[in-house]
Amino acid sequence: MTNLLDVQNARRTFPRSGGEELLVLDDVNLTMKQGEIVGLLGRSGSGKSTLLRLIAGLARPQGGSLSYMGAPIEGPVQGVAMVFQGFALFPWMTVLENVQLGLEALGLPQAEIRARALAAIDLIGLDGYESAYPRELSGGMRQRVGFARAVVVHPSILLMDEPFSALDVLTAENLRTDLIELWGNGKLPIKGILLVTHNIEEAVLMCDRVLLMTSNPGRISSEIKIDLPQPRDRTSAPFEDYVDQIYVEMTARRVERMRAITGTTGIEMPLTHVSPNQVAGLIEALAAMPYDGKADLPDIAYEQELEVDELFPVAEAMQLLRLAEVEGGDIKLTHMGKRFADADLNERKEIFSRALMSHVPLAAHIRKVLDERKSHSAPKTRFLDELEDHMAEDAAEDTLKTVVSWARFGELFSYDDDAAAFSLENPT
Ligand code: ADP
Ligand code: MG
């Protein structure tokens, strides 16, 4: 049978200010068959939304090929519909009008448009809300409208871009359960679902296969088949095993990448924003019982109520500063990490400052420039321009913001937001 979707060696770049290119997707391969829910799991910024836009035909790749039911994707595809994280409803239209919108382009008779929209509204649990406006609905109900609008066109492929992440925990879970039930009963007029998420448990709960995506550039690094019947039980041992396995694979790759990056001269290493408080918090939790310096990542994430997107950058920062090591699915405090846990605030600042000088080349670089200048100050642009030679503008901003907050804690240098300038309070 023809695949619903084939993506081969897809590559996508975006232009950057300096005339260079940012490689967002590189050599991405994926296929979808009829009857599958496929998960695409990756951190924010890894290129998931970009890939979905290519699949929907809303953007074109610079390399590789995409095809839908065997035919090349060269523009918006009729059989592909999308559900967005932010719902993307028109506030001035009623629920019915928002749902009908999906059908206007198909050129159907008005009576059929209305009948199909009403059926989709009914199916998705919005019966009685046809004439309500989005502002009158809760977040969960609004996303149901988002689903109805996508489903109403009877797409072969439903693309979902983090559809539950703007919802509270309970609402999200209800919507997931309803969706899986409709899918399982064969009530959805859809042949396959591609679900983008950064939530490991959500992927294990809903998907037949999960594709793991790396960042910078975005690539699909592995695939995990979830061999569990629906409905799935989050608390069952096999479910937890899958979650663990994915954690391990995701951290293993992060560690490899960190090693590769820190082997370079280093200023070009993008830093994800993590506050010293978050680092201190995780170190304290790790040092305390029952962990005593070492924990299973999924366990400590759960205990600290952190999602992958939040935990990984913190674990990564700790690794970079050599306050902890990550191996397999475990995180373990180093000798210095243990000292940090036991230290008072002043000693903590000292440990942090030394770690910055030794292990964060950008921090050491900024300090050196400030030391060498007579004024002991430098405008932000001095370093922003330098970073933008190596990374996208927003990554450069983030990296600088991160190094500023770390340096403030370690009292390595200071930064004045109003003047947009770095300076030294205690030049050597
Ligand atoms: P995700 O959905 O996984 O969070 P995105 O696909 O939204 O990731 O973005 C991946 C990277 O591509 C980011 O670094 C983002 O800044 C960049 N990017 C996305 N769209 C554009 C665009 N239109 N122009 C420039 N850069 C973009
Ligand atoms: Mg996205």
Coordinates of C-alpha atoms and ligand atoms in Angstrom, one line a residue:
M1 CA 0.0 0.0 0.0
T2 CA 1.2 3.5 -0.8
N3 CA 2.5 5.4 2.3
L4 CA 0.4 8.2 3.5
L5 CA 3.5 10.3 3.7
D6 CA 7.1 10.0 2.7
V7 CA 9.7 12.5 3.7
Q8 CA 13.2 11.9 2.3
N9 CA 16.4 13.8 3.1
A10 CA 14.4 16.9 3.9
R11 CA 16.5 20.0 4.5
R12 CA 15.4 23.5 5.5
T13 CA 17.5 26.5 6.3
F14 CA 16.5 30.1 7.2
P15 CA 18.5 33.2 6.3
R16 CA 20.3 34.9 9.1
S17 CA 21.1 38.6 9.5
G18 CA 24.8 38.2 8.4
G19 CA 23.8 36.7 5.1
E20 CA 24.6 33.2 6.5
E21 CA 22.1 30.4 6.8
L22 CA 20.7 28.7 9.8
L23 CA 20.3 25.0 9.2
V24 CA 17.1 24.0 11.0
L25 CA 16.3 20.6 9.4
D26 CA 19.0 18.3 8.0
D27 CA 18.5 15.0 6.3
V28 CA 15.1 14.3 7.9
N29 CA 13.4 11.0 6.8
L30 CA 10.1 9.7 7.9
T31 CA 7.1 7.7 6.6
M32 CA 3.6 7.3 7.8
K33 CA 1.3 4.4 6.9
Q34 CA -2.4 4.2 7.1
G35 CA -3.8 3.6 10.6
E36 CA -0.8 5.0 12.5
I37 CA -0.4 7.6 15.2
V38 CA 3.2 8.7 14.9
G39 CA 4.8 10.9 17.5
L40 CA 7.5 13.5 16.8
L41 CA 9.3 14.2 20.1
G42 CA 11.9 16.9 20.4
R43 CA 12.8 19.9 22.4
S44 CA 11.6 23.4 21.5
G45 CA 13.6 24.9 18.7
S46 CA 14.4 21.5 17.3
G47 CA 12.4 22.2 14.1
K48 CA 9.2 20.3 14.7
S49 CA 6.9 23.1 13.6
T50 CA 9.1 23.7 10.6
L51 CA 8.8 20.1 9.6
L52 CA 5.0 20.2 10.0
R53 CA 4.8 23.2 7.7
L54 CA 6.8 21.4 5.1
I55 CA 4.4 18.4 5.3
A56 CA 1.4 20.6 5.1
G57 CA 2.9 22.2 2.0
L58 CA 2.9 25.7 3.7
A59 CA 6.7 25.9 3.2
R60 CA 9.2 24.3 0.8
P61 CA 12.3 22.4 1.7
Q62 CA 15.7 23.5 0.3
G63 CA 16.6 19.9 -0.3
G64 CA 15.1 16.4 -0.3
S65 CA 11.5 15.5 -1.3
L66 CA 8.2 15.1 0.4
S67 CA 5.2 13.2 -1.0
Y68 CA 1.6 12.6 0.1
M69 CA 0.1 9.3 -1.1
G70 CA 2.8 9.0 -3.6
A71 CA 2.4 12.5 -5.1
P72 CA 5.0 15.2 -4.6
I73 CA 4.0 17.9 -2.1
E74 CA 4.4 21.2 -4.0
G75 CA 1.9 23.5 -2.2
P76 CA -0.9 23.2 0.4
V77 CA -2.2 19.7 0.4
Q78 CA -6.0 19.1 0.5
G79 CA -5.7 15.9 2.5
V80 CA -3.6 17.3 5.3
A81 CA -5.1 19.3 8.2
M82 CA -3.4 20.9 11.2
V83 CA -4.3 21.5 14.8
F84 CA -2.3 24.3 16.5
Q85 CA -1.0 24.7 20.0
G86 CA -2.6 28.2 20.2
F87 CA -5.9 27.0 18.7
A88 CA -5.8 29.7 16.0
L89 CA -9.5 30.4 16.1
F90 CA -11.1 33.6 14.6
P91 CA -12.5 35.5 17.6
W92 CA -15.2 37.2 15.6
M93 CA -16.7 33.9 14.3
T94 CA -18.9 31.5 16.1
V95 CA -17.9 27.9 16.7
L96 CA -19.9 26.8 13.7
E97 CA -18.4 29.5 11.5
N98 CA -14.9 28.6 12.6
V99 CA -15.5 25.0 11.8
Q100 CA -17.1 25.7 8.5
L101 CA -14.1 27.7 7.5
G102 CA -12.2 24.5 7.0
L103 CA -14.6 23.6 4.2
E104 CA -15.1 26.9 2.4
A105 CA -12.1 26.1 0.2
L106 CA -13.6 22.8 -1.0
G107 CA -16.4 24.5 -3.0
L108 CA -19.2 22.3 -1.5
P109 CA -22.8 23.4 -1.5
Q110 CA -23.7 25.5 1.6
A111 CA -26.1 22.9 3.0
E112 CA -23.4 20.2 2.9
I113 CA -20.9 22.5 4.5
R114 CA -23.3 23.2 7.4
A115 CA -24.2 19.5 7.8
R116 CA -20.6 18.4 7.9
A117 CA -19.6 21.1 10.3
L118 CA -22.4 20.2 12.6
A119 CA -21.4 16.5 12.5
A120 CA -17.8 17.4 13.3
I121 CA -18.9 19.6 16.2
D122 CA -21.1 16.8 17.5
L123 CA -18.4 14.2 17.2
I124 CA -15.8 16.3 19.0
G125 CA -18.1 16.9 22.0
L126 CA -19.2 20.5 21.3
D127 CA -22.9 19.9 20.7
G128 CA -24.9 22.9 21.9
Y129 CA -22.0 25.4 21.5
E130 CA -22.5 26.0 17.7
S131 CA -23.3 29.7 18.1
A132 CA -20.9 30.4 21.0
Y133 CA -17.8 32.7 20.3
P134 CA -14.3 31.5 21.2
R135 CA -14.1 34.0 24.1
E136 CA -17.1 32.3 25.8
L137 CA -15.3 28.9 25.8
S138 CA -12.7 27.4 28.1
G139 CA -9.2 26.5 26.7
G140 CA -10.2 22.9 26.4
M141 CA -13.4 23.7 24.5
R142 CA -11.5 26.1 22.2
Q143 CA -9.1 23.3 21.3
R144 CA -12.0 21.0 20.6
V145 CA -13.1 23.7 18.0
G146 CA -9.5 23.5 16.7
F147 CA -9.9 19.7 16.3
A148 CA -13.4 20.0 14.7
R149 CA -12.1 22.4 12.2
A150 CA -9.3 20.1 11.2
V151 CA -11.4 16.9 11.2
V152 CA -14.3 18.4 9.2
V153 CA -12.4 18.3 6.0
H154 CA -11.9 14.5 6.4
P155 CA -8.2 14.8 6.0
S156 CA -6.1 11.7 5.4
I157 CA -3.4 13.1 7.7
L158 CA -4.0 15.1 10.8
L159 CA -1.0 17.1 11.9
M160 CA -1.1 18.2 15.5
D161 CA 1.5 20.7 16.8
E162 CA 1.7 20.4 20.6
P163 CA -2.1 20.6 20.7
F164 CA -2.4 19.9 24.4
S165 CA 0.4 22.1 25.8
A166 CA -1.6 25.2 26.3
L167 CA -4.1 23.4 28.4
D168 CA -4.2 22.6 32.1
V169 CA -3.3 19.0 33.1
L170 CA -6.8 17.7 33.6
T171 CA -8.3 19.3 30.4
A172 CA -5.4 18.0 28.4
E173 CA -5.8 14.5 29.7
N174 CA -9.6 14.5 28.9
L175 CA -8.9 15.6 25.4
R176 CA -6.2 13.0 24.9
T177 CA -8.5 10.3 26.2
D178 CA -11.4 11.4 24.0
L179 CA -9.2 11.6 21.0
I180 CA -7.8 8.1 21.5
E181 CA -11.2 6.7 22.0
L182 CA -12.6 8.3 18.8
W183 CA -9.6 7.1 16.9
G184 CA -9.9 3.6 18.4
N185 CA -13.6 3.4 17.5
G186 CA -12.8 4.3 13.9
K187 CA -15.0 7.4 14.3
L188 CA -12.5 9.9 13.0
P189 CA -12.6 10.4 9.3
I190 CA -8.8 10.4 9.3
K191 CA -6.2 7.8 8.1
G192 CA -3.2 8.8 10.2
I193 CA -2.1 11.3 12.9
L194 CA 1.3 12.9 13.3
L195 CA 1.6 14.3 16.8
V196 CA 4.3 16.8 17.6
T197 CA 5.1 17.0 21.3
H198 CA 7.9 17.7 23.8
N199 CA 6.1 15.6 26.4
I200 CA 7.5 12.1 26.6
E201 CA 4.6 10.6 28.5
E202 CA 2.1 12.1 26.0
A203 CA 4.0 10.4 23.2
V204 CA 4.0 7.1 25.0
L205 CA 0.4 7.4 25.9
M206 CA -0.9 8.2 22.4
C207 CA 1.5 6.9 19.7
D208 CA 2.2 3.7 17.9
R209 CA 5.7 4.9 17.1
V210 CA 7.7 7.7 18.5
L211 CA 10.4 9.5 16.5
L212 CA 13.1 11.3 18.5
M213 CA 14.3 14.5 17.1
T214 CA 17.7 16.2 17.9
S215 CA 18.3 19.9 17.8
N216 CA 20.8 22.1 15.9
P217 CA 20.2 20.9 13.3
G218 CA 16.9 19.0 13.6
R219 CA 17.3 15.4 12.7
I220 CA 15.4 12.2 13.5
S221 CA 17.8 10.2 15.5
S222 CA 15.8 7.1 16.4
E223 CA 12.4 5.5 16.5
I224 CA 10.7 3.7 19.3
K225 CA 7.7 1.4 18.7
I226 CA 5.2 1.5 21.5
D227 CA 3.9 -2.0 21.7
L228 CA 1.1 -1.5 24.2
P229 CA -2.7 -1.9 23.7
Q230 CA -5.0 1.1 24.0
P231 CA -6.2 2.5 26.4
R232 CA -2.8 2.7 28.1
D233 CA -2.2 2.9 31.8
R234 CA 0.4 5.5 32.7
T235 CA 1.2 3.7 35.9
S236 CA 1.9 0.2 34.4
A237 CA 5.4 -1.1 34.5
P238 CA 5.8 -1.4 30.7
F239 CA 4.5 2.1 30.2
E240 CA 7.2 3.4 32.7
D241 CA 9.8 1.3 30.9
Y242 CA 9.1 3.1 27.6
V243 CA 9.2 6.5 29.3
D244 CA 12.6 5.5 30.9
Q245 CA 14.0 4.2 27.6
I246 CA 13.1 7.4 25.8
Y247 CA 14.7 9.5 28.6
V248 CA 17.8 7.5 28.3
E249 CA 18.0 7.9 24.6
M250 CA 17.4 11.6 24.7
T251 CA 20.0 12.2 27.4
A252 CA 22.5 9.9 25.8
R253 CA 22.4 12.0 22.7
R254 CA 22.5 15.3 24.6
V255 CA 25.6 14.2 26.4
E256 CA 27.3 13.2 23.1
R257 CA 26.4 16.5 21.6
M258 CA 27.6 18.4 24.7
R259 CA 30.9 16.6 24.5
A260 CA 31.2 17.4 20.8
I261 CA 30.4 21.0 21.3
T262 CA 32.6 21.6 24.4
G263 CA 35.5 20.2 22.4
T264 CA 35.4 23.3 20.2
T265 CA 36.7 26.7 21.1
G266 CA 33.4 27.1 22.8
I267 CA 32.1 30.7 22.5
E268 CA 29.7 29.5 19.8
M269 CA 28.1 27.1 22.2
P270 CA 24.4 28.2 22.5
L271 CA 23.3 28.3 26.2
T272 CA 19.7 27.6 27.0
H273 CA 18.3 29.9 29.6
V274 CA 18.5 28.4 33.1
S275 CA 18.7 30.4 36.2
P276 CA 21.3 29.8 38.9
N277 CA 18.3 29.2 41.2
Q278 CA 17.1 26.3 39.1
V279 CA 20.6 24.9 39.2
A280 CA 20.8 25.3 43.0
G281 CA 17.4 23.8 43.4
L282 CA 18.2 20.7 41.5
I283 CA 21.5 20.3 43.2
E284 CA 19.9 20.5 46.6
A285 CA 17.2 18.0 45.6
L286 CA 19.9 15.6 44.3
A287 CA 22.1 16.0 47.4
A288 CA 19.2 15.3 49.7
M289 CA 17.6 12.0 50.6
P290 CA 16.6 9.7 49.1
Y291 CA 18.9 10.5 46.2
D292 CA 22.1 11.1 48.1
G293 CA 23.9 12.6 45.1
K294 CA 22.5 10.3 42.3
A295 CA 19.0 10.0 40.7
D296 CA 17.2 8.5 37.9
L297 CA 16.2 11.4 35.6
P298 CA 12.5 10.5 35.2
D299 CA 12.2 10.1 39.0
I300 CA 13.7 13.5 39.8
A301 CA 11.8 15.2 37.0
Y302 CA 8.6 13.8 38.4
E303 CA 9.5 14.7 42.0
Q304 CA 10.5 18.3 40.9
E305 CA 7.5 18.6 38.7
L306 CA 9.7 19.4 35.7
E307 CA 9.0 18.5 32.1
V308 CA 11.7 17.4 29.7
D309 CA 11.9 20.8 28.2
E310 CA 12.6 22.2 31.6
L311 CA 14.8 19.4 33.1
F312 CA 17.2 18.9 30.3
P313 CA 18.5 22.5 30.1
V314 CA 19.1 22.5 33.9
A315 CA 20.8 19.1 33.8
E316 CA 22.8 20.3 30.8
A317 CA 23.9 23.5 32.6
M318 CA 25.0 21.4 35.6
Q319 CA 27.0 19.2 33.3
L320 CA 28.6 22.1 31.6
L321 CA 29.6 23.7 34.9
R322 CA 30.9 20.2 36.0
L323 CA 28.5 20.2 38.9
A324 CA 26.9 17.0 37.8
E325 CA 27.4 14.2 35.3
V326 CA 24.6 12.7 33.2
E327 CA 25.0 9.1 32.1
G328 CA 22.4 6.7 30.8
G329 CA 19.2 7.9 32.5
D330 CA 21.0 9.0 35.7
I331 CA 22.2 12.3 36.9
K332 CA 25.0 12.3 39.5
L333 CA 26.6 15.2 41.5
T334 CA 30.3 15.6 41.0
H335 CA 32.6 16.4 43.9
M336 CA 32.2 20.1 43.2
G337 CA 28.4 19.6 43.0
K338 CA 28.4 18.1 46.5
R339 CA 30.5 20.9 47.8
F340 CA 28.1 23.4 46.2
A341 CA 25.2 21.7 48.0
D342 CA 26.9 22.0 51.4
A343 CA 28.2 25.5 50.9
D344 CA 26.8 28.8 52.1
L345 CA 25.8 31.5 49.7
N346 CA 29.2 33.2 49.4
E347 CA 31.0 29.9 48.8
R348 CA 28.3 29.0 46.2
K349 CA 29.0 32.2 44.4
E350 CA 32.7 31.4 44.4
I351 CA 32.2 27.9 43.1
F352 CA 29.9 29.2 40.4
S353 CA 32.3 31.9 39.4
R354 CA 35.3 29.5 39.1
A355 CA 33.1 27.0 37.1
L356 CA 32.2 29.9 34.7
M357 CA 35.8 30.9 34.2
S358 CA 36.9 27.3 33.6
H359 CA 34.1 25.7 31.7
V360 CA 32.0 28.5 30.0
P361 CA 34.3 30.0 27.4
L362 CA 31.9 32.9 26.6
A363 CA 31.9 34.0 30.3
A364 CA 35.7 33.8 30.4
H365 CA 35.9 35.7 27.2
I366 CA 33.6 38.5 28.3
R367 CA 35.5 38.8 31.6
K368 CA 38.8 39.0 29.7
V369 CA 37.6 41.8 27.4
L370 CA 36.3 43.7 30.4
D371 CA 39.6 43.2 32.2
E372 CA 41.6 44.5 29.3
R373 CA 39.6 47.6 28.5
K374 CA 40.6 50.7 30.4
S375 CA 36.9 51.6 31.0
H376 CA 36.2 48.0 32.1
S377 CA 33.0 48.2 30.2
A378 CA 31.7 47.1 26.8
P379 CA 28.4 47.5 25.0
K380 CA 26.2 44.4 24.6
T381 CA 26.5 44.7 20.8
R382 CA 30.2 43.9 21.2
F383 CA 29.4 40.3 22.1
L384 CA 26.0 40.0 20.4
D385 CA 27.6 40.6 17.0
E386 CA 30.2 38.0 17.8
L387 CA 27.7 35.4 18.8
E388 CA 25.5 36.1 15.7
D389 CA 28.4 34.9 13.5
H390 CA 27.7 31.5 15.0
M391 CA 24.0 31.3 15.8
A392 CA 20.6 32.7 15.0
E393 CA 19.6 36.1 16.5
D394 CA 17.3 34.7 19.1
A395 CA 19.7 32.0 20.2
A396 CA 22.4 34.7 20.6
E397 CA 20.1 36.8 22.7
D398 CA 19.2 33.8 24.8
T399 CA 22.9 32.8 25.2
L400 CA 23.8 36.3 26.3
K401 CA 20.9 36.5 28.7
T402 CA 21.9 33.2 30.2
V403 CA 25.6 34.1 30.7
V404 CA 24.5 37.4 32.2
S405 CA 22.4 35.7 34.8
W406 CA 25.1 33.2 35.6
A407 CA 27.8 35.9 35.9
R408 CA 25.6 38.0 38.1
F409 CA 25.2 35.1 40.5
G410 CA 28.9 34.4 40.4
E411 CA 29.7 38.1 40.6
L412 CA 32.0 37.7 37.6
F413 CA 30.8 40.8 35.8
S414 CA 27.7 42.9 35.7
Y415 CA 25.3 44.0 33.1
D416 CA 23.2 47.1 33.0
D417 CA 19.9 46.5 31.2
D418 CA 19.1 50.2 30.6
A419 CA 22.6 51.0 29.2
A420 CA 22.8 47.6 27.5
A421 CA 26.4 47.4 28.7
F422 CA 28.7 45.0 30.5
S423 CA 31.0 46.2 33.2
L424 CA 33.2 45.0 36.0
E425 CA 32.6 45.9 39.6
N426 CA 35.8 44.4 40.8
P427 CA 38.5 44.5 38.1
T428 CA 41.6 42.5 38.7
Ligands
ADP1 P1 10.0 23.7 17.3 O1 8.7 23.7 16.8 O2 10.6 22.3 17.5 O3 10.1 24.4 18.6 P2 10.6 25.5 15.1 O4 10.4 24.7 13.9 O5 9.6 26.4 15.5 O6 11.0 24.5 16.3 O7 12.0 26.3 15.0 C1 13.2 25.7 14.7 C2 14.3 26.8 14.5 O8 14.0 27.5 13.3 C3 14.3 27.9 15.6 O9 15.7 28.2 15.8 C4 13.6 29.0 15.0 O10 14.1 30.2 15.5 C5 13.9 28.9 13.5 N1 12.9 29.4 12.7 C6 11.6 28.8 12.5 N2 10.9 29.5 11.6 C7 11.7 30.5 11.2 C8 11.5 31.6 10.2 N3 10.4 31.7 9.5 N4 12.6 32.4 10.0 C9 13.7 32.2 10.7 N5 14.0 31.3 11.6 C10 13.0 30.4 11.8
MG2 MG 6.9 24.3 17.5

